[in-house]
Amino acid sequence: IALFRTDYAGRGELAERQQKLNIMLNRLTKISEEFNVAVYITNQVQADPGSNMMFVSDPRKPIGGHVLAHASTIRLYLRKGRGDERIAKIYDSPDMPEAEARKSIEFLISSMFDYIYIYIY
């Protein structure tokens, strides 16, 4: 998403940016289905100033909007734990409940998923 944010800056170009992002995500989906491979998409987060007024526990929100959210099957939220520990939270999944796991990233991905699209933020 960083490249799209650089090329399409400001609200005036938001619609065009989202359309181009959607085209790219559709291509990735077709490649994934045709070659039976998983696609891992990383994303950025930004502070949501309006969340402070609603007392939200995590004031960060993913960049990319609904286009990126709808293009993924499973969304994970990764954060640093103590030391080398990483915490992965299943944020959205059609067949798994919301849950957290504390392991290495490689272990989490290889043991939990076979064939999916992952949206990580």
mmCIF file with all atom_site columns, C-alpha atoms in Angstrom:
data_model
loop_
_atom_site.group_PDB
_atom_site.id
_atom_site.type_symbol
_atom_site.label_atom_id
_atom_site.label_alt_id
_atom_site.label_comp_id
_atom_site.label_asym_id
_atom_site.label_entity_id
_atom_site.label_seq_id
_atom_site.pdbx_PDB_ins_code
_atom_site.Cartn_x
_atom_site.Cartn_y
_atom_site.Cartn_z
_atom_site.occupancy
_atom_site.B_iso_or_equiv
_atom_site.pdbx_formal_charge
_atom_site.auth_seq_id
_atom_site.auth_comp_id
_atom_site.auth_asym_id
_atom_site.auth_atom_id
_atom_site.pdbx_PDB_model_num
ATOM 1   C CA . ILE A 1 1   ? 0.000   0.000   0.000   1.00 0.00 ? 1   ILE A CA 1
ATOM 2   C CA . ALA A 1 2   ? 2.969   2.307   0.559   1.00 0.00 ? 2   ALA A CA 1
ATOM 3   C CA . LEU A 1 3   ? 3.603   2.654   -3.174  1.00 0.00 ? 3   LEU A CA 1
ATOM 4   C CA . PHE A 1 4   ? -0.044  3.491   -3.821  1.00 0.00 ? 4   PHE A CA 1
ATOM 5   C CA . ARG A 1 5   ? 0.047   6.119   -1.071  1.00 0.00 ? 5   ARG A CA 1
ATOM 6   C CA . THR A 1 6   ? 3.124   7.692   -2.669  1.00 0.00 ? 6   THR A CA 1
ATOM 7   C CA . ASP A 1 7   ? 1.696   7.747   -6.203  1.00 0.00 ? 7   ASP A CA 1
ATOM 8   C CA . TYR A 1 8   ? -1.801  8.851   -5.165  1.00 0.00 ? 8   TYR A CA 1
ATOM 9   C CA . ALA A 1 9   ? -1.470  11.421  -2.394  1.00 0.00 ? 9   ALA A CA 1
ATOM 10  C CA . GLY A 1 10  ? -4.375  13.287  -0.852  1.00 0.00 ? 10  GLY A CA 1
ATOM 11  C CA . ARG A 1 11  ? -8.124  12.873  -0.759  1.00 0.00 ? 11  ARG A CA 1
ATOM 12  C CA . GLY A 1 12  ? -8.537  14.053  -4.334  1.00 0.00 ? 12  GLY A CA 1
ATOM 13  C CA . GLU A 1 13  ? -6.868  10.912  -5.659  1.00 0.00 ? 13  GLU A CA 1
ATOM 14  C CA . LEU A 1 14  ? -8.349  8.487   -3.121  1.00 0.00 ? 14  LEU A CA 1
ATOM 15  C CA . ALA A 1 15  ? -10.961 6.993   -5.476  1.00 0.00 ? 15  ALA A CA 1
ATOM 16  C CA . GLU A 1 16  ? -8.426  6.398   -8.246  1.00 0.00 ? 16  GLU A CA 1
ATOM 17  C CA . ARG A 1 17  ? -5.964  4.879   -5.759  1.00 0.00 ? 17  ARG A CA 1
ATOM 18  C CA . GLN A 1 18  ? -8.585  2.460   -4.450  1.00 0.00 ? 18  GLN A CA 1
ATOM 19  C CA . GLN A 1 19  ? -9.548  1.451   -8.005  1.00 0.00 ? 19  GLN A CA 1
ATOM 20  C CA . LYS A 1 20  ? -5.917  0.710   -8.923  1.00 0.00 ? 20  LYS A CA 1
ATOM 21  C CA . LEU A 1 21  ? -5.450  -1.188  -5.660  1.00 0.00 ? 21  LEU A CA 1
ATOM 22  C CA . ASN A 1 22  ? -8.552  -3.260  -6.411  1.00 0.00 ? 22  ASN A CA 1
ATOM 23  C CA . ILE A 1 23  ? -7.227  -4.141  -9.881  1.00 0.00 ? 23  ILE A CA 1
ATOM 24  C CA . MET A 1 24  ? -3.920  -5.297  -8.399  1.00 0.00 ? 24  MET A CA 1
ATOM 25  C CA . LEU A 1 25  ? -5.642  -7.355  -5.693  1.00 0.00 ? 25  LEU A CA 1
ATOM 26  C CA . ASN A 1 26  ? -7.882  -9.031  -8.283  1.00 0.00 ? 26  ASN A CA 1
ATOM 27  C CA . ARG A 1 27  ? -4.779  -10.008 -10.271 1.00 0.00 ? 27  ARG A CA 1
ATOM 28  C CA . LEU A 1 28  ? -3.192  -11.484 -7.150  1.00 0.00 ? 28  LEU A CA 1
ATOM 29  C CA . THR A 1 29  ? -6.370  -13.462 -6.468  1.00 0.00 ? 29  THR A CA 1
ATOM 30  C CA . LYS A 1 30  ? -6.354  -14.899 -10.002 1.00 0.00 ? 30  LYS A CA 1
ATOM 31  C CA . ILE A 1 31  ? -2.673  -15.864 -9.707  1.00 0.00 ? 31  ILE A CA 1
ATOM 32  C CA . SER A 1 32  ? -3.365  -17.502 -6.350  1.00 0.00 ? 32  SER A CA 1
ATOM 33  C CA . GLU A 1 33  ? -6.257  -19.539 -7.714  1.00 0.00 ? 33  GLU A CA 1
ATOM 34  C CA . GLU A 1 34  ? -4.548  -20.487 -10.984 1.00 0.00 ? 34  GLU A CA 1
ATOM 35  C CA . PHE A 1 35  ? -1.271  -21.651 -9.431  1.00 0.00 ? 35  PHE A CA 1
ATOM 36  C CA . ASN A 1 36  ? -2.674  -22.789 -6.060  1.00 0.00 ? 36  ASN A CA 1
ATOM 37  C CA . VAL A 1 37  ? -0.367  -20.559 -4.016  1.00 0.00 ? 37  VAL A CA 1
ATOM 38  C CA . ALA A 1 38  ? -0.968  -18.464 -0.919  1.00 0.00 ? 38  ALA A CA 1
ATOM 39  C CA . VAL A 1 39  ? -0.705  -14.693 -1.177  1.00 0.00 ? 39  VAL A CA 1
ATOM 40  C CA . TYR A 1 40  ? 0.510   -12.780 1.860   1.00 0.00 ? 40  TYR A CA 1
ATOM 41  C CA . ILE A 1 41  ? -0.259  -9.076  1.839   1.00 0.00 ? 41  ILE A CA 1
ATOM 42  C CA . THR A 1 42  ? 1.291   -6.756  4.387   1.00 0.00 ? 42  THR A CA 1
ATOM 43  C CA . ASN A 1 43  ? -0.269  -3.443  5.239   1.00 0.00 ? 43  ASN A CA 1
ATOM 44  C CA . GLN A 1 44  ? 0.414   -0.328  7.271   1.00 0.00 ? 44  GLN A CA 1
ATOM 45  C CA . VAL A 1 45  ? -1.573  1.104   10.154  1.00 0.00 ? 45  VAL A CA 1
ATOM 46  C CA . GLN A 1 46  ? -2.222  4.695   11.101  1.00 0.00 ? 46  GLN A CA 1
ATOM 47  C CA . ALA A 1 47  ? -3.562  6.460   14.154  1.00 0.00 ? 47  ALA A CA 1
ATOM 48  C CA . ASP A 1 48  ? -7.309  7.049   14.150  1.00 0.00 ? 48  ASP A CA 1
ATOM 49  C CA . PRO A 1 49  ? -7.834  10.397  15.917  1.00 0.00 ? 49  PRO A CA 1
ATOM 50  C CA . GLY A 1 50  ? -11.593 9.846   16.218  1.00 0.00 ? 50  GLY A CA 1
ATOM 51  C CA . SER A 1 51  ? -11.154 6.652   18.219  1.00 0.00 ? 51  SER A CA 1
ATOM 52  C CA . ASN A 1 52  ? -10.012 8.555   21.333  1.00 0.00 ? 52  ASN A CA 1
ATOM 53  C CA . MET A 1 53  ? -13.466 10.036  21.676  1.00 0.00 ? 53  MET A CA 1
ATOM 54  C CA . MET A 1 54  ? -15.094 6.584   21.523  1.00 0.00 ? 54  MET A CA 1
ATOM 55  C CA . PHE A 1 55  ? -12.706 4.967   24.047  1.00 0.00 ? 55  PHE A CA 1
ATOM 56  C CA . VAL A 1 56  ? -11.424 2.336   21.625  1.00 0.00 ? 56  VAL A CA 1
ATOM 57  C CA . SER A 1 57  ? -8.667  0.202   23.165  1.00 0.00 ? 57  SER A CA 1
ATOM 58  C CA . ASP A 1 58  ? -6.481  0.282   20.033  1.00 0.00 ? 58  ASP A CA 1
ATOM 59  C CA . PRO A 1 59  ? -6.525  3.646   18.234  1.00 0.00 ? 59  PRO A CA 1
ATOM 60  C CA . ARG A 1 60  ? -4.803  2.251   15.117  1.00 0.00 ? 60  ARG A CA 1
ATOM 61  C CA . LYS A 1 61  ? -6.573  1.357   11.906  1.00 0.00 ? 61  LYS A CA 1
ATOM 62  C CA . PRO A 1 62  ? -5.339  -0.354  8.741   1.00 0.00 ? 62  PRO A CA 1
ATOM 63  C CA . ILE A 1 63  ? -4.648  1.641   5.605   1.00 0.00 ? 63  ILE A CA 1
ATOM 64  C CA . GLY A 1 64  ? -6.196  0.453   2.359   1.00 0.00 ? 64  GLY A CA 1
ATOM 65  C CA . GLY A 1 65  ? -9.807  0.620   3.417   1.00 0.00 ? 65  GLY A CA 1
ATOM 66  C CA . HIS A 1 66  ? -12.578 -1.771  2.492   1.00 0.00 ? 66  HIS A CA 1
ATOM 67  C CA . VAL A 1 67  ? -10.965 -2.724  -0.829  1.00 0.00 ? 67  VAL A CA 1
ATOM 68  C CA . LEU A 1 68  ? -8.061  -4.394  0.934   1.00 0.00 ? 68  LEU A CA 1
ATOM 69  C CA . ALA A 1 69  ? -10.261 -5.876  3.655   1.00 0.00 ? 69  ALA A CA 1
ATOM 70  C CA . HIS A 1 70  ? -12.661 -7.487  1.163   1.00 0.00 ? 70  HIS A CA 1
ATOM 71  C CA . ALA A 1 71  ? -9.815  -8.916  -0.931  1.00 0.00 ? 71  ALA A CA 1
ATOM 72  C CA . SER A 1 72  ? -8.587  -11.028 1.980   1.00 0.00 ? 72  SER A CA 1
ATOM 73  C CA . THR A 1 73  ? -9.940  -14.222 3.458   1.00 0.00 ? 73  THR A CA 1
ATOM 74  C CA . ILE A 1 74  ? -8.137  -14.043 6.775   1.00 0.00 ? 74  ILE A CA 1
ATOM 75  C CA . ARG A 1 75  ? -6.802  -10.929 8.475   1.00 0.00 ? 75  ARG A CA 1
ATOM 76  C CA . LEU A 1 76  ? -4.097  -11.137 11.113  1.00 0.00 ? 76  LEU A CA 1
ATOM 77  C CA . TYR A 1 77  ? -2.848  -8.412  13.400  1.00 0.00 ? 77  TYR A CA 1
ATOM 78  C CA . LEU A 1 78  ? 0.810   -8.921  14.356  1.00 0.00 ? 78  LEU A CA 1
ATOM 79  C CA . ARG A 1 79  ? 2.467   -7.191  17.273  1.00 0.00 ? 79  ARG A CA 1
ATOM 80  C CA . LYS A 1 80  ? 5.661   -7.537  19.240  1.00 0.00 ? 80  LYS A CA 1
ATOM 81  C CA . GLY A 1 81  ? 5.544   -9.409  22.517  1.00 0.00 ? 81  GLY A CA 1
ATOM 82  C CA . ARG A 1 82  ? 8.291   -9.787  25.106  1.00 0.00 ? 82  ARG A CA 1
ATOM 83  C CA . GLY A 1 83  ? 11.773  -10.480 23.756  1.00 0.00 ? 83  GLY A CA 1
ATOM 84  C CA . ASP A 1 84  ? 11.608  -12.382 20.457  1.00 0.00 ? 84  ASP A CA 1
ATOM 85  C CA . GLU A 1 85  ? 7.983   -13.327 20.956  1.00 0.00 ? 85  GLU A CA 1
ATOM 86  C CA . ARG A 1 86  ? 5.400   -12.198 18.414  1.00 0.00 ? 86  ARG A CA 1
ATOM 87  C CA . ILE A 1 87  ? 1.664   -12.182 18.953  1.00 0.00 ? 87  ILE A CA 1
ATOM 88  C CA . ALA A 1 88  ? -0.657  -12.907 16.044  1.00 0.00 ? 88  ALA A CA 1
ATOM 89  C CA . LYS A 1 89  ? -4.333  -12.181 16.497  1.00 0.00 ? 89  LYS A CA 1
ATOM 90  C CA . ILE A 1 90  ? -6.882  -13.597 14.087  1.00 0.00 ? 90  ILE A CA 1
ATOM 91  C CA . TYR A 1 91  ? -8.834  -10.440 13.430  1.00 0.00 ? 91  TYR A CA 1
ATOM 92  C CA . ASP A 1 92  ? -11.226 -11.708 10.759  1.00 0.00 ? 92  ASP A CA 1
ATOM 93  C CA . SER A 1 93  ? -11.782 -15.212 9.406   1.00 0.00 ? 93  SER A CA 1
ATOM 94  C CA . PRO A 1 94  ? -14.762 -17.019 7.894   1.00 0.00 ? 94  PRO A CA 1
ATOM 95  C CA . ASP A 1 95  ? -14.136 -20.265 9.785   1.00 0.00 ? 95  ASP A CA 1
ATOM 96  C CA . MET A 1 96  ? -11.917 -19.483 12.789  1.00 0.00 ? 96  MET A CA 1
ATOM 97  C CA . PRO A 1 97  ? -12.853 -17.605 15.955  1.00 0.00 ? 97  PRO A CA 1
ATOM 98  C CA . GLU A 1 98  ? -11.008 -14.479 17.024  1.00 0.00 ? 98  GLU A CA 1
ATOM 99  C CA . ALA A 1 99  ? -7.956  -15.724 18.925  1.00 0.00 ? 99  ALA A CA 1
ATOM 100 C CA . GLU A 1 100 ? -4.323  -14.942 19.724  1.00 0.00 ? 100 GLU A CA 1
ATOM 101 C CA . ALA A 1 101 ? -1.183  -17.061 19.476  1.00 0.00 ? 101 ALA A CA 1
ATOM 102 C CA . ARG A 1 102 ? 2.260   -16.279 20.868  1.00 0.00 ? 102 ARG A CA 1
ATOM 103 C CA . LYS A 1 103 ? 4.941   -17.889 18.687  1.00 0.00 ? 103 LYS A CA 1
ATOM 104 C CA . SER A 1 104 ? 7.424   -17.124 15.951  1.00 0.00 ? 104 SER A CA 1
ATOM 105 C CA . ILE A 1 105 ? 5.909   -15.809 12.726  1.00 0.00 ? 105 ILE A CA 1
ATOM 106 C CA . GLU A 1 106 ? 7.182   -18.786 10.697  1.00 0.00 ? 106 GLU A CA 1
ATOM 107 C CA . PHE A 1 107 ? 5.528   -21.258 13.062  1.00 0.00 ? 107 PHE A CA 1
ATOM 108 C CA . LEU A 1 108 ? 2.222   -19.420 13.033  1.00 0.00 ? 108 LEU A CA 1
ATOM 109 C CA . ILE A 1 109 ? 1.925   -19.200 9.267   1.00 0.00 ? 109 ILE A CA 1
ATOM 110 C CA . SER A 1 110 ? 3.070   -22.768 8.510   1.00 0.00 ? 110 SER A CA 1
ATOM 111 C CA . SER A 1 111 ? 0.962   -24.462 11.170  1.00 0.00 ? 111 SER A CA 1
ATOM 112 C CA . MET A 1 112 ? -2.312  -22.536 10.860  1.00 0.00 ? 112 MET A CA 1
ATOM 113 C CA . PHE A 1 113 ? -2.873  -22.129 7.147   1.00 0.00 ? 113 PHE A CA 1
ATOM 114 C CA . ASP A 1 114 ? -2.652  -24.063 3.926   1.00 0.00 ? 114 ASP A CA 1
ATOM 115 C CA . TYR A 1 115 ? -4.249  -22.065 1.143   1.00 0.00 ? 115 TYR A CA 1
ATOM 116 C CA . ILE A 1 116 ? -5.441  -18.589 1.993   1.00 0.00 ? 116 ILE A CA 1
ATOM 117 C CA . TYR A 1 117 ? -5.090  -14.916 1.323   1.00 0.00 ? 117 TYR A CA 1
ATOM 118 C CA . ILE A 1 118 ? -3.742  -13.114 4.349   1.00 0.00 ? 118 ILE A CA 1
ATOM 119 C CA . TYR A 1 119 ? -4.090  -9.442  5.103   1.00 0.00 ? 119 TYR A CA 1
ATOM 120 C CA . ILE A 1 120 ? -1.584  -8.543  7.781   1.00 0.00 ? 120 ILE A CA 1
ATOM 121 C CA . TYR A 1 121 ? -1.660  -5.189  9.519   1.00 0.00 ? 121 TYR A CA 1
#
